[in-house]
Amino acid sequence: SLPEGGDEGYVDFLGVCEERRRQGLGRKLLNCALYWCFAECAVPVVHLTVGDERIYARALYESAGFSLKYAGIGARKDW
């Protein structure tokens, strides 16, 4: 996503169903999202959020050049 008039992108959600994992689909989806942000929208930086327990997702993101900025417990309020 790109905030209105923003200068950074954000990967809101990226997921692959369990039976299709470990086939390179997550990497293809991530590459597509990053291409859109950088090439099509010309943003200089992209962020994302991933849970600490998602070790394979974190490995994917780190292999794509992302680095850990914050770690901790998040909270979500049920509306």
XYZ file of N, CA and C in Angstrom:
237
model
N 0.847 -1.185 0.000
C 0.000 0.000 0.000
C 0.883 1.236 0.000
N 0.322 2.306 -0.482
C 1.032 3.577 -0.512
C 0.123 4.638 0.090
N 0.542 5.231 1.195
C -0.258 6.316 1.764
C -0.364 7.471 0.780
N -1.484 8.154 0.798
C -1.710 9.308 -0.082
C -0.562 10.300 0.066
N 0.136 10.557 -1.027
C 1.231 11.510 -1.013
C 2.457 11.039 -0.245
N 2.483 9.748 0.105
C 3.589 9.230 0.905
C 4.829 8.950 0.101
N 5.927 8.818 0.801
C 7.194 8.519 0.137
C 7.736 7.170 0.563
N 6.840 6.302 1.028
C 7.250 4.942 1.371
C 6.088 3.987 1.109
N 6.441 2.741 0.810
C 5.443 1.714 0.582
C 5.374 0.758 1.756
N 4.335 -0.062 1.775
C 4.159 -1.013 2.856
C 3.512 -2.273 2.309
N 4.126 -3.426 2.575
C 3.522 -4.708 2.207
C 2.573 -5.057 3.345
N 1.275 -4.875 3.102
C 0.270 -5.086 4.144
C 0.078 -6.554 4.487
N 0.002 -7.387 3.482
C -0.244 -8.811 3.724
C 0.298 -9.605 2.557
N 1.002 -10.660 2.871
C 1.502 -11.571 1.856
C 1.389 -12.964 2.443
N 0.659 -13.838 1.803
C 0.496 -15.175 2.341
C 0.360 -16.211 1.241
N 0.784 -17.411 1.539
C 0.673 -18.552 0.632
C 0.032 -19.681 1.425
N -0.993 -20.321 0.857
C -1.650 -21.410 1.580
C -0.651 -22.536 1.855
N -0.875 -23.207 2.941
C 0.103 -24.171 3.454
C 0.538 -25.218 2.435
N -0.389 -25.745 1.664
C -0.022 -26.797 0.703
C 0.766 -26.283 -0.499
N 0.875 -24.976 -0.657
C 1.641 -24.388 -1.764
C 2.955 -23.754 -1.310
N 3.269 -23.844 -0.030
C 4.500 -23.235 0.476
C 5.727 -24.016 0.026
N 6.885 -23.349 0.098
C 8.194 -23.932 -0.256
C 8.292 -24.224 -1.760
N 7.550 -23.446 -2.573
C 7.593 -23.604 -4.026
C 8.007 -22.305 -4.730
N 8.406 -21.322 -3.959
C 8.841 -20.062 -4.540
C 7.729 -19.051 -4.793
N 6.502 -19.377 -4.413
C 5.389 -18.465 -4.667
C 5.463 -17.206 -3.803
N 5.872 -17.364 -2.555
C 6.010 -16.200 -1.681
C 7.033 -15.218 -2.223
N 8.141 -15.745 -2.716
C 9.179 -14.884 -3.298
C 8.644 -14.165 -4.532
N 7.893 -14.866 -5.370
C 7.322 -14.235 -6.567
C 6.332 -13.133 -6.192
N 5.491 -13.395 -5.197
C 4.546 -12.376 -4.744
C 5.275 -11.166 -4.170
N 6.283 -11.423 -3.350
C 7.057 -10.336 -2.764
C 7.756 -9.524 -3.852
N 8.381 -10.201 -4.796
C 9.062 -9.494 -5.885
C 8.092 -8.632 -6.687
N 6.890 -9.144 -6.916
C 5.879 -8.379 -7.643
C 5.485 -7.128 -6.855
N 5.252 -7.288 -5.565
C 4.890 -6.148 -4.721
C 6.017 -5.116 -4.691
N 7.249 -5.587 -4.556
C 8.386 -4.670 -4.508
C 8.589 -3.963 -5.833
N 8.410 -4.672 -6.939
C 8.508 -4.044 -8.260
C 7.484 -2.927 -8.380
N 6.254 -3.208 -7.974
C 5.195 -2.204 -8.061
C 5.563 -0.972 -7.242
N 6.036 -1.192 -6.017
C 6.393 -0.057 -5.158
C 7.551 0.753 -5.728
N 8.626 0.066 -6.088
C 9.839 0.772 -6.517
C 9.755 1.279 -7.964
N 9.363 0.431 -8.886
C 9.395 0.805 -10.301
C 8.159 1.582 -10.736
N 6.989 1.125 -10.351
C 5.758 1.767 -10.805
C 5.408 3.017 -9.995
N 5.648 2.974 -8.690
C 5.257 4.088 -7.816
C 6.430 4.952 -7.379
N 7.633 4.504 -7.667
C 8.862 5.267 -7.396
C 9.032 5.661 -5.932
N 8.660 4.781 -5.019
C 8.933 5.067 -3.608
C 10.353 4.607 -3.283
N 11.040 5.315 -2.408
C 12.421 4.950 -2.103
C 12.566 3.855 -1.052
N 11.511 3.569 -0.288
C 11.621 2.592 0.791
C 10.293 1.849 0.956
N 10.404 0.575 1.337
C 9.231 -0.264 1.583
C 9.402 -0.944 2.936
N 8.334 -0.981 3.717
C 8.329 -1.629 5.026
C 7.341 -2.786 5.023
N 7.476 -3.669 5.999
C 6.498 -4.723 6.224
C 6.565 -5.149 7.675
N 5.582 -5.919 8.083
C 5.532 -6.453 9.439
C 5.372 -7.957 9.351
N 6.086 -8.675 10.201
C 5.973 -10.136 10.246
C 6.112 -10.577 11.697
N 5.319 -11.557 12.080
C 5.378 -12.066 13.447
C 6.671 -12.815 13.726
N 7.130 -12.743 14.975
C 8.371 -13.408 15.375
C 8.337 -14.909 15.104
N 7.153 -15.508 15.195
C 7.035 -16.954 15.023
C 7.089 -17.393 13.561
N 7.026 -16.472 12.631
C 7.043 -16.777 11.194
C 8.480 -16.837 10.683
N 9.194 -17.885 11.095
C 10.634 -17.949 10.792
C 10.909 -18.081 9.300
N 10.082 -18.815 8.573
C 10.313 -18.964 7.133
C 10.006 -17.665 6.397
N 8.964 -16.973 6.823
C 8.645 -15.681 6.216
C 9.760 -14.678 6.496
N 10.246 -14.667 7.734
C 11.346 -13.756 8.064
C 12.576 -14.058 7.220
N 12.867 -15.335 7.011
C 14.017 -15.702 6.177
C 13.825 -15.213 4.743
N 12.614 -15.324 4.231
C 12.314 -14.825 2.886
C 12.561 -13.324 2.816
N 12.013 -12.589 3.775
C 12.155 -11.129 3.761
C 13.614 -10.708 3.922
N 14.336 -11.380 4.790
C 15.746 -11.050 4.967
C 16.542 -11.354 3.708
N 16.206 -12.453 3.015
C 16.916 -12.772 1.774
C 16.616 -11.762 0.671
N 15.498 -11.042 0.800
C 15.130 -10.014 -0.174
C 15.703 -8.645 0.207
N 16.449 -8.586 1.324
C 17.106 -7.344 1.701
C 16.485 -6.605 2.870
N 15.378 -7.112 3.410
C 14.781 -6.473 4.582
C 15.607 -6.804 5.813
N 15.561 -5.904 6.784
C 16.255 -6.161 8.045
C 15.316 -5.821 9.200
N 15.554 -6.470 10.318
C 14.728 -6.283 11.500
C 14.951 -4.888 12.075
N 13.860 -4.181 12.271
C 13.952 -2.844 12.856
C 13.417 -2.857 14.279
N 12.312 -3.532 14.509
C 11.707 -3.629 15.834
C 11.254 -5.056 16.083
N 11.257 -5.468 17.318
C 10.713 -6.764 17.718
C 9.943 -6.555 19.011
N 8.924 -7.341 19.206
C 8.148 -7.194 20.442
C 6.756 -7.739 20.276
N 5.938 -7.384 21.199
C 4.567 -7.870 21.215
C 3.657 -6.803 20.657
N 2.845 -7.186 19.695
C 1.857 -6.283 19.152
C 0.518 -6.531 19.793
N -0.329 -5.589 19.738
C -1.685 -5.730 20.300
C -2.690 -5.290 19.258
N -3.799 -5.977 19.233
C -4.874 -5.636 18.318
C -6.165 -5.575 19.101
N -6.892 -4.515 18.940
C -8.161 -4.356 19.632
C -9.269 -4.883 18.725
N -10.093 -5.758 19.252
C -11.251 -6.237 18.503
C -12.351 -5.189 18.562
N -12.773 -4.724 17.424
C -13.797 -3.683 17.389
C -15.123 -4.313 17.306
